[in-house]
Backbone as JSON, one array per atom type, in Angstrom:
{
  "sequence": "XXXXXXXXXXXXXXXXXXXXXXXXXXXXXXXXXXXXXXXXXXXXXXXXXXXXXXXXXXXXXXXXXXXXXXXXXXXXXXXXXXXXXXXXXXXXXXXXXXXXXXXXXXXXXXXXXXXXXXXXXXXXXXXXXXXXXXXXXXXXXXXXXXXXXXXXXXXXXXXXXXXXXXXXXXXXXXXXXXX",
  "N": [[25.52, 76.51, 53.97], [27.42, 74.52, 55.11], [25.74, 74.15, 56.85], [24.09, 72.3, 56.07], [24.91, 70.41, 55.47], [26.14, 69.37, 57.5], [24.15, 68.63, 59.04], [22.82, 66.54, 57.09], [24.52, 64.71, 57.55], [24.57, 64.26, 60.46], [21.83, 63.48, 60.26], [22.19, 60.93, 58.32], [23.5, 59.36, 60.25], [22.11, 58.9, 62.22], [20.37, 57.0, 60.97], [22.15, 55.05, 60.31], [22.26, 53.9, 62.39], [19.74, 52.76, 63.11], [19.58, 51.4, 60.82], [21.34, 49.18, 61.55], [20.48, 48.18, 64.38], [17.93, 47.22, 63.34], [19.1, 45.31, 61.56], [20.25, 43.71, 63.56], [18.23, 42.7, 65.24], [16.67, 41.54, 62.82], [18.42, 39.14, 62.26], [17.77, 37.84, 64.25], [18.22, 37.8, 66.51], [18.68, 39.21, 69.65], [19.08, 42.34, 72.5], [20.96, 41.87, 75.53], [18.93, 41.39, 78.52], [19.86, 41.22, 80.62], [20.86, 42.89, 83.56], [23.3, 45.24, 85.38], [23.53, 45.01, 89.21], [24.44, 47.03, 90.67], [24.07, 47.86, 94.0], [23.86, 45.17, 94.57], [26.87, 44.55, 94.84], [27.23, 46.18, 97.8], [25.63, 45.67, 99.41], [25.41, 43.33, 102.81], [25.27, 40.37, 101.56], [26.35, 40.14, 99.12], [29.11, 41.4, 100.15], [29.83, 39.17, 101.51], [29.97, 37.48, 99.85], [31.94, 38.21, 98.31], [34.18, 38.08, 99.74], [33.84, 35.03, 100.37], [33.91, 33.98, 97.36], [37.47, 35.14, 96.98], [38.52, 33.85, 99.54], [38.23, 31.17, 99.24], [39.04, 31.06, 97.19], [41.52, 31.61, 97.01], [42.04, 29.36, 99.39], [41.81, 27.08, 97.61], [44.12, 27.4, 95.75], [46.29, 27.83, 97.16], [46.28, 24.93, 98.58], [46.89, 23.51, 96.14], [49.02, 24.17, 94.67], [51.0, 23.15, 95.73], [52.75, 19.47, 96.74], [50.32, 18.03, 97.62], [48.91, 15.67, 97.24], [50.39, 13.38, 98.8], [49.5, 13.24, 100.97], [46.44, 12.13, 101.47], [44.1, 13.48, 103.07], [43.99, 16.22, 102.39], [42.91, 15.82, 99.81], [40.03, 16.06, 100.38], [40.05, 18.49, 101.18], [40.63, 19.96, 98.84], [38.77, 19.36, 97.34], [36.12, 20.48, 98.44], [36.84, 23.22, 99.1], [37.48, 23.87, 96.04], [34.66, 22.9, 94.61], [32.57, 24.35, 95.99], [33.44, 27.23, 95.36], [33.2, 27.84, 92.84], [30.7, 26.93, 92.66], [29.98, 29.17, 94.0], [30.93, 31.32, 92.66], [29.22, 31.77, 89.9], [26.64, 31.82, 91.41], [26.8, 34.42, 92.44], [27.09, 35.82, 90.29], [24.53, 35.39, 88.96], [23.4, 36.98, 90.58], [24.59, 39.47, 90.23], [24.0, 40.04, 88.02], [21.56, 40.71, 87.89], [20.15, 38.18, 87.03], [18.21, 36.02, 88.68], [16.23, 37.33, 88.86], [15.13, 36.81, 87.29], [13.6, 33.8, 87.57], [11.67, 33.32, 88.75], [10.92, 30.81, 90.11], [12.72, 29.62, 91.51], [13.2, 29.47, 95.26], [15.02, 32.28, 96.6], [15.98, 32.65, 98.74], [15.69, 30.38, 100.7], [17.13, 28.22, 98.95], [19.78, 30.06, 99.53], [20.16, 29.67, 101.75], [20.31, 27.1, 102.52], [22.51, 26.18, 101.14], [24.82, 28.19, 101.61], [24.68, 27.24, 104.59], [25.37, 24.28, 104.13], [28.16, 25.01, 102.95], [28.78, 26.07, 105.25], [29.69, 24.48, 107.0], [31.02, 22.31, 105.89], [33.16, 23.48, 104.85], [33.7, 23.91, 107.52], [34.81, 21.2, 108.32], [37.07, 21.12, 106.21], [38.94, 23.02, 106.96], [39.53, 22.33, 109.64], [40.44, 19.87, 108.71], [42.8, 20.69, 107.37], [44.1, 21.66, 109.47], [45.03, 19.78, 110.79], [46.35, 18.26, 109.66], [48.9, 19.51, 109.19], [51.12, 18.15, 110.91], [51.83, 16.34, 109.63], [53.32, 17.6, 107.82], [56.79, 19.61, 107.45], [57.99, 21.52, 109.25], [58.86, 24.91, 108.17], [59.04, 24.12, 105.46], [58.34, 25.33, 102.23], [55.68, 23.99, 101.71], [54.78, 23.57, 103.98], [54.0, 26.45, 105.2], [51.96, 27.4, 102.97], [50.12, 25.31, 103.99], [49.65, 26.28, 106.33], [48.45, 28.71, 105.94], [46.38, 28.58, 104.26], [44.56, 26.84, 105.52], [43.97, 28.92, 107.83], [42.83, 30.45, 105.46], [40.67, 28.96, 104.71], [39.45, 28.74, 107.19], [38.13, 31.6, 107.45], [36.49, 31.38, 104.74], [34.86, 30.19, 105.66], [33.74, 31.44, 107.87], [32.62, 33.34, 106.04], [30.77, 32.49, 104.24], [28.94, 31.17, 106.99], [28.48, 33.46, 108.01], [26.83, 34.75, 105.7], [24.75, 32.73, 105.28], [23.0, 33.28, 107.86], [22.35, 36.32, 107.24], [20.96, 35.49, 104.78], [19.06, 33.83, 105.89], [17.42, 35.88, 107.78], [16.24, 37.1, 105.89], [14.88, 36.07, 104.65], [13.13, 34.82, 107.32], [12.0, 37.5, 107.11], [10.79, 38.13, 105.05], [8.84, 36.09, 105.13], [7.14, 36.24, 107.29], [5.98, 38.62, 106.75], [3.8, 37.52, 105.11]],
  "CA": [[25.85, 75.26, 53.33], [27.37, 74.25, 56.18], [24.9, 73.2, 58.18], [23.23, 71.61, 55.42], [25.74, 69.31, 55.08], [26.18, 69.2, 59.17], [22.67, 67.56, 59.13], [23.0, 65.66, 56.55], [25.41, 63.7, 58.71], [23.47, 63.72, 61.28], [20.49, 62.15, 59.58], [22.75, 60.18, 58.23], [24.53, 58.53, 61.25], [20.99, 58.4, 63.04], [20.02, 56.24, 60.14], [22.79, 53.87, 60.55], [22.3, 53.63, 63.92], [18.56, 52.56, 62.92], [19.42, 49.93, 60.48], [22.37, 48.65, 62.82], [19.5, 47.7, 65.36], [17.17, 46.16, 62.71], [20.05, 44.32, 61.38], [20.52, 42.87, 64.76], [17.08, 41.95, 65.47], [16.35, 40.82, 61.45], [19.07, 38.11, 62.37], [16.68, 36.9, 65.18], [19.69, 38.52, 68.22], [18.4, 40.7, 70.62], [19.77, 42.59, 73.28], [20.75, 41.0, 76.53], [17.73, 41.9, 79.1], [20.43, 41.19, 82.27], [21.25, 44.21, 84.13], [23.72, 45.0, 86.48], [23.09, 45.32, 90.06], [26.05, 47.87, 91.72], [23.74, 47.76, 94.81], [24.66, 43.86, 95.16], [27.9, 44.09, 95.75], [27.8, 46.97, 99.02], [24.92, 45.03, 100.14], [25.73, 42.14, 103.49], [25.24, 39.34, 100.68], [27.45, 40.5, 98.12], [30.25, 41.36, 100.47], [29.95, 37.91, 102.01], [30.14, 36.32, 98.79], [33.23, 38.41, 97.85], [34.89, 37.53, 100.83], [34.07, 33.42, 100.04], [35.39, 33.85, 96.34], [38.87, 35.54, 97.09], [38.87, 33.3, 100.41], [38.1, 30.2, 98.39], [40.59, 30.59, 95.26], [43.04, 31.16, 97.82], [42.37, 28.03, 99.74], [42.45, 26.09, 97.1], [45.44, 27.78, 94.79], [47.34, 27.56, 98.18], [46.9, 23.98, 98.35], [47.41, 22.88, 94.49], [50.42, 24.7, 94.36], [51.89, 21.71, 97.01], [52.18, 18.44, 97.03], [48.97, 17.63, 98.58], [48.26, 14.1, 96.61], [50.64, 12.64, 99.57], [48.05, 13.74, 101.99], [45.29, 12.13, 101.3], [42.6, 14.59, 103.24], [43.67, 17.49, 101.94], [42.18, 15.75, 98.79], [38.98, 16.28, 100.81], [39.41, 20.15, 101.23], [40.66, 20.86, 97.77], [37.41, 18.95, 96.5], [35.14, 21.41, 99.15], [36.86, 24.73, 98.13], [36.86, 23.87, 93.96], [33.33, 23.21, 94.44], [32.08, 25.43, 96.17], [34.19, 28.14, 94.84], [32.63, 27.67, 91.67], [29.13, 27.81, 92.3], [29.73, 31.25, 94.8], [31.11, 32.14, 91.42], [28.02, 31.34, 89.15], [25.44, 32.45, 92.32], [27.27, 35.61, 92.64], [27.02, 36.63, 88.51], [23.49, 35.35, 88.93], [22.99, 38.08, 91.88], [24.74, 40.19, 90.37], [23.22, 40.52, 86.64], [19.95, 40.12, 88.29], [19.18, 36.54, 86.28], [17.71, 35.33, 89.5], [15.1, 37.88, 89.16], [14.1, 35.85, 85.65], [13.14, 32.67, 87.66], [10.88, 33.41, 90.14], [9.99, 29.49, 90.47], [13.41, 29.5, 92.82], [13.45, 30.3, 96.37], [16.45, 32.25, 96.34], [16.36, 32.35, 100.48], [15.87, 28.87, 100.9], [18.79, 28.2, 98.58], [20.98, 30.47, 99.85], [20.41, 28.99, 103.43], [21.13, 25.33, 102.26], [23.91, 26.53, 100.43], [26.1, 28.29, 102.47], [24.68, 26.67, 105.5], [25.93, 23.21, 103.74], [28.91, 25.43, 102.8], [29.94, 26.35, 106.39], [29.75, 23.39, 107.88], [31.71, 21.06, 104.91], [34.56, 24.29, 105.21], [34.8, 23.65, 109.25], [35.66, 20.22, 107.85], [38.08, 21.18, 105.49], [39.43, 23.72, 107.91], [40.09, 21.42, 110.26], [41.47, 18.84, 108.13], [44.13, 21.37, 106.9], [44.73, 22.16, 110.73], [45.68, 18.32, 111.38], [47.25, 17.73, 108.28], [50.16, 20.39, 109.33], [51.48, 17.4, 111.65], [52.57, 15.67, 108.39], [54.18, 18.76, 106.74], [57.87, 19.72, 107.83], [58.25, 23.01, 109.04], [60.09, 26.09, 107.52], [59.2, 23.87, 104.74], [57.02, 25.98, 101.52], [54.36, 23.72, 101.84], [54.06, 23.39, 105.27], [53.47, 27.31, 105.17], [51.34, 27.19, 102.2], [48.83, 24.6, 104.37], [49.18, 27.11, 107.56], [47.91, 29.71, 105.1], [45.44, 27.69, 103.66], [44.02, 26.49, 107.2], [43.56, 30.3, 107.55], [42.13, 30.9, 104.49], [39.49, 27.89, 104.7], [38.85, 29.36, 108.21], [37.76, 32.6, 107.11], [35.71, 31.41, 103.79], [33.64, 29.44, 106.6], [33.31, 32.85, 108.25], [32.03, 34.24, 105.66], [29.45, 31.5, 104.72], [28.07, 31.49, 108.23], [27.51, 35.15, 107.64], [25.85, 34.59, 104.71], [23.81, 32.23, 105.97], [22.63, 34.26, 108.43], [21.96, 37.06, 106.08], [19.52, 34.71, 104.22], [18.16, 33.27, 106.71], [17.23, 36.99, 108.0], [15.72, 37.81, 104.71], [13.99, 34.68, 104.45], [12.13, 35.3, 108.12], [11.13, 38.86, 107.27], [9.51, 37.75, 104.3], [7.79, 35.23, 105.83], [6.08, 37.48, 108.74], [5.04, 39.71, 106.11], [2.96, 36.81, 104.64]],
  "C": [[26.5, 74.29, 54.3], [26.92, 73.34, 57.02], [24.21, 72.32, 57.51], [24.05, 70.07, 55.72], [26.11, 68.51, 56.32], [25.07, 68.13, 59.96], [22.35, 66.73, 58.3], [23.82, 64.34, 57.08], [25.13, 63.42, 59.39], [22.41, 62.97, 61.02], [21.27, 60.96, 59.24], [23.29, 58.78, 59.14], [23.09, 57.87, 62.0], [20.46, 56.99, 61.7], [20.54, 54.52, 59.88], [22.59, 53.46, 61.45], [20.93, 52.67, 63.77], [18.61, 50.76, 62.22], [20.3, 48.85, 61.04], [21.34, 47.93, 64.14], [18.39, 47.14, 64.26], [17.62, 45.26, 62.54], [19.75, 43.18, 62.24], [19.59, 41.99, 64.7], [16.38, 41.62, 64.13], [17.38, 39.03, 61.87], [18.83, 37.17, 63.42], [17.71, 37.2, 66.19], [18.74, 39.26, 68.62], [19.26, 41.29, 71.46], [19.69, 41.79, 74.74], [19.81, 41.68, 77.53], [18.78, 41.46, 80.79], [20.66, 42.54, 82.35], [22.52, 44.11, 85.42], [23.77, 45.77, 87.49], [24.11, 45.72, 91.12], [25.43, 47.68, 93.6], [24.17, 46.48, 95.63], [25.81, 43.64, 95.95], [28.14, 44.83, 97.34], [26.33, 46.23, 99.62], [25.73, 43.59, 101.01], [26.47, 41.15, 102.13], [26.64, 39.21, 99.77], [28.67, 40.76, 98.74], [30.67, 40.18, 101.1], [30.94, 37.23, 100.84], [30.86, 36.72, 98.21], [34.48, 37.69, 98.34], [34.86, 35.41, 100.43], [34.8, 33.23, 98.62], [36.77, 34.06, 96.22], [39.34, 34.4, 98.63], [39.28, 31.82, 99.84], [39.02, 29.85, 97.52], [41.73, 30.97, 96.22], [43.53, 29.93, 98.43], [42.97, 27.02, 98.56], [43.51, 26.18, 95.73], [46.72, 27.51, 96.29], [47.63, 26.31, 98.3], [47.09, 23.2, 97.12], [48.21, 23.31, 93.98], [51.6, 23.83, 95.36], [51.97, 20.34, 96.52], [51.3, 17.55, 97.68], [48.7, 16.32, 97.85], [48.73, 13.23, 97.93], [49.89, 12.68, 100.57], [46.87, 13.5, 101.84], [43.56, 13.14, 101.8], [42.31, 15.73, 102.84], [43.08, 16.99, 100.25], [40.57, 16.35, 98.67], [38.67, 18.12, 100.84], [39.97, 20.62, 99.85], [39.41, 20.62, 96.78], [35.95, 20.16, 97.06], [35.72, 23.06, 98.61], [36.83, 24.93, 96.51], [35.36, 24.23, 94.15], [32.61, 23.82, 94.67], [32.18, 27.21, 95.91], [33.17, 28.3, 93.18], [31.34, 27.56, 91.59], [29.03, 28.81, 93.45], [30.32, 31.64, 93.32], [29.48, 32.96, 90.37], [26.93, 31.95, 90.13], [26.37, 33.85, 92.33], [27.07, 36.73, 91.25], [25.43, 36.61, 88.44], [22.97, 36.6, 89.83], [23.05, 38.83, 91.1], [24.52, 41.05, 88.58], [21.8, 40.5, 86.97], [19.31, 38.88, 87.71], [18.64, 36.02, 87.0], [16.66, 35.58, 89.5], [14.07, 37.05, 87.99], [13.42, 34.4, 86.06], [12.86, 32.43, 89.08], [10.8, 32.17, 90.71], [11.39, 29.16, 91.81], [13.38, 30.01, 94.02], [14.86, 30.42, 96.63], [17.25, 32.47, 97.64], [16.25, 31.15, 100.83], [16.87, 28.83, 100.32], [19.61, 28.42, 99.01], [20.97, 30.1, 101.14], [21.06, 27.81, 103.31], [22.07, 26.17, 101.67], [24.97, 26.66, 100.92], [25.88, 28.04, 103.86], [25.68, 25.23, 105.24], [28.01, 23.68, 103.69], [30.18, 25.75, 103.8], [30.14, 25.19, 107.12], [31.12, 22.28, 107.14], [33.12, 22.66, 105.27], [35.09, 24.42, 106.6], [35.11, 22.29, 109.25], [36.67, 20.53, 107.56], [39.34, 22.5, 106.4], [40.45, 22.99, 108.76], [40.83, 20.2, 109.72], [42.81, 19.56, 107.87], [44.65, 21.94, 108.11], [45.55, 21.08, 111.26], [46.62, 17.85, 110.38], [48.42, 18.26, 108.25], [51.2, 19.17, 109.98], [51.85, 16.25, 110.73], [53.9, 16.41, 107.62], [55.47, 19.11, 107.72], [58.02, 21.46, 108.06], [59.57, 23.25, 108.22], [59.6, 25.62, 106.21], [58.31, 24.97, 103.5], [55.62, 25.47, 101.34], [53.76, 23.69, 103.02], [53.28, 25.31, 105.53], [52.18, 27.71, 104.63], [49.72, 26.51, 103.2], [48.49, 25.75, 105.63], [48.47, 28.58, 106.79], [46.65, 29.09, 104.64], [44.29, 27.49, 104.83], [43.18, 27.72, 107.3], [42.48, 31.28, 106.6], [40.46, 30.3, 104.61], [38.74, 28.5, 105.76], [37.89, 30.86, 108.06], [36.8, 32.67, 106.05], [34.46, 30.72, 105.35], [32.98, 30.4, 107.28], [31.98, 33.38, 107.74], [30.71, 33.27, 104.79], [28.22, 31.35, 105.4], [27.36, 32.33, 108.19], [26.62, 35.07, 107.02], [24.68, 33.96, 105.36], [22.64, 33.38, 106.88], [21.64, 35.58, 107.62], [20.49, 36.5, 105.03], [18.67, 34.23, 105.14], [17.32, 34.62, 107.61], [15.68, 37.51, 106.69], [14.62, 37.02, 104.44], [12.84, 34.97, 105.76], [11.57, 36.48, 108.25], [9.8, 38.77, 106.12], [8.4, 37.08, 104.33], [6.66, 35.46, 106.72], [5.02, 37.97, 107.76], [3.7, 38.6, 105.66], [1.65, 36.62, 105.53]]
}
C-alpha cells in the first residue's frame, strides 16, 4: 500500500510539472533560448573585457567621488569611462549569454575591432588628461590621490582594450584566410 500511494505521488508531481509548462506556454511565455557561455569568460576576450569593466567603474567611481566639475577635462574622461563602461557591460552579457550568436547579420570581429580600437585610443586621451589634470589638484589632498588612482586605472582599462583589440583583430584575420 505503500508504494501505491508512493506512485501515486509521483504521477502526481510529474503531472504538475506537465501542466506547469503548458500553463507557461498557454500564456504565450516561453523559455529563454540564451545560454550561458562559462568558456567566455577564461577565454583572451572575456578576461580582457573583465579587466575593462572593473578598470572602468573604477575610473570613473574614482573620479565622481571628487570634485571634478572644477576641472573641466576630467569632464572629458568621466564622459569616456561612463560610456564605454556601459557598453563593455551590455557586449560582455551579449558574449556571455551567447545573444550574439542570434544575429548573425553582425560582424562581431569587425565590431569588436572598432570598438575597443576606438576605445583605446579615446582612454589614452582620458588617461592622459587625468595625468595633466594632477597639476591642478593639491597634494596629500583626497582628491588629488583619487585622480593619481584614477590616471592608473584609465591607464590600465586602455591596456586592456588594446588587448582586446588585438584579440579581435586575430580572430577576424584567421577567419578571413580560411575564406
Amino acid at each position: 500500500m505503500e508504494n501505491d500511494s508512493e506512485s501515486r505521488m509521483d504521477s502526481s508531481s510529474t503531472t504538475d510539472r506537465t501542466s506547469k509548462s503548458s500553463n507557461i506556454e498557454s500564456l504565450g511565455l516561453s523559455h529563454s533560448k540564451l545560454v550561458y557561455d562559462g568558456n567566455f569568460i577564461r577565454s583572451a576576450s572575456g578576461v580582457f573585457m573583465a579587466g575593462e569593466i572593473v578598470f572602468g567603474l573604477l575610473v570613473w567611481t574614482l573620479i565622481g567621488g571628487t570634485e571634478y566639475l572644477h576641472v573641466p577635462p576630467l569632464g572629458w574622461v568621466m564622459f569616456v569611462s561612463v560610456f564605454y563602461w556601459v557598453l563593455t557591460v551590455i557586449l560582455f552579457l551579449l558574449y556571455l549569454t551567447m545573444a550574439h550568436t542570434r544575429i548573425p547579420q553582425i560582424p562581431w570581429n569587425i565590431l569588436g575591432i572598432c570598438f575597443n580600437g576606438s576605445a583605446s585610443v579615446l582612454y589614452l586621451t582620458a588617461a592622459v588628461i587625468c595625468a595633466v589634470s594632477l597639476n591642478v589638484a593639491i597634494r596629500g589632498r583626497y582628491y588629488f590621490i583619487s585622480w593619481v588612482a584614477s590616471t592608473i586605472f584609465a591607464s590600465l582599462a586602455m591596456v586592456c582594450y588594446a588587448g582586446n583589440t588585438v584579440v579581435h583583430f586575430k580572430s577576424w584575420r584567421s577567419k578571413s584566410e580560411d575564406i
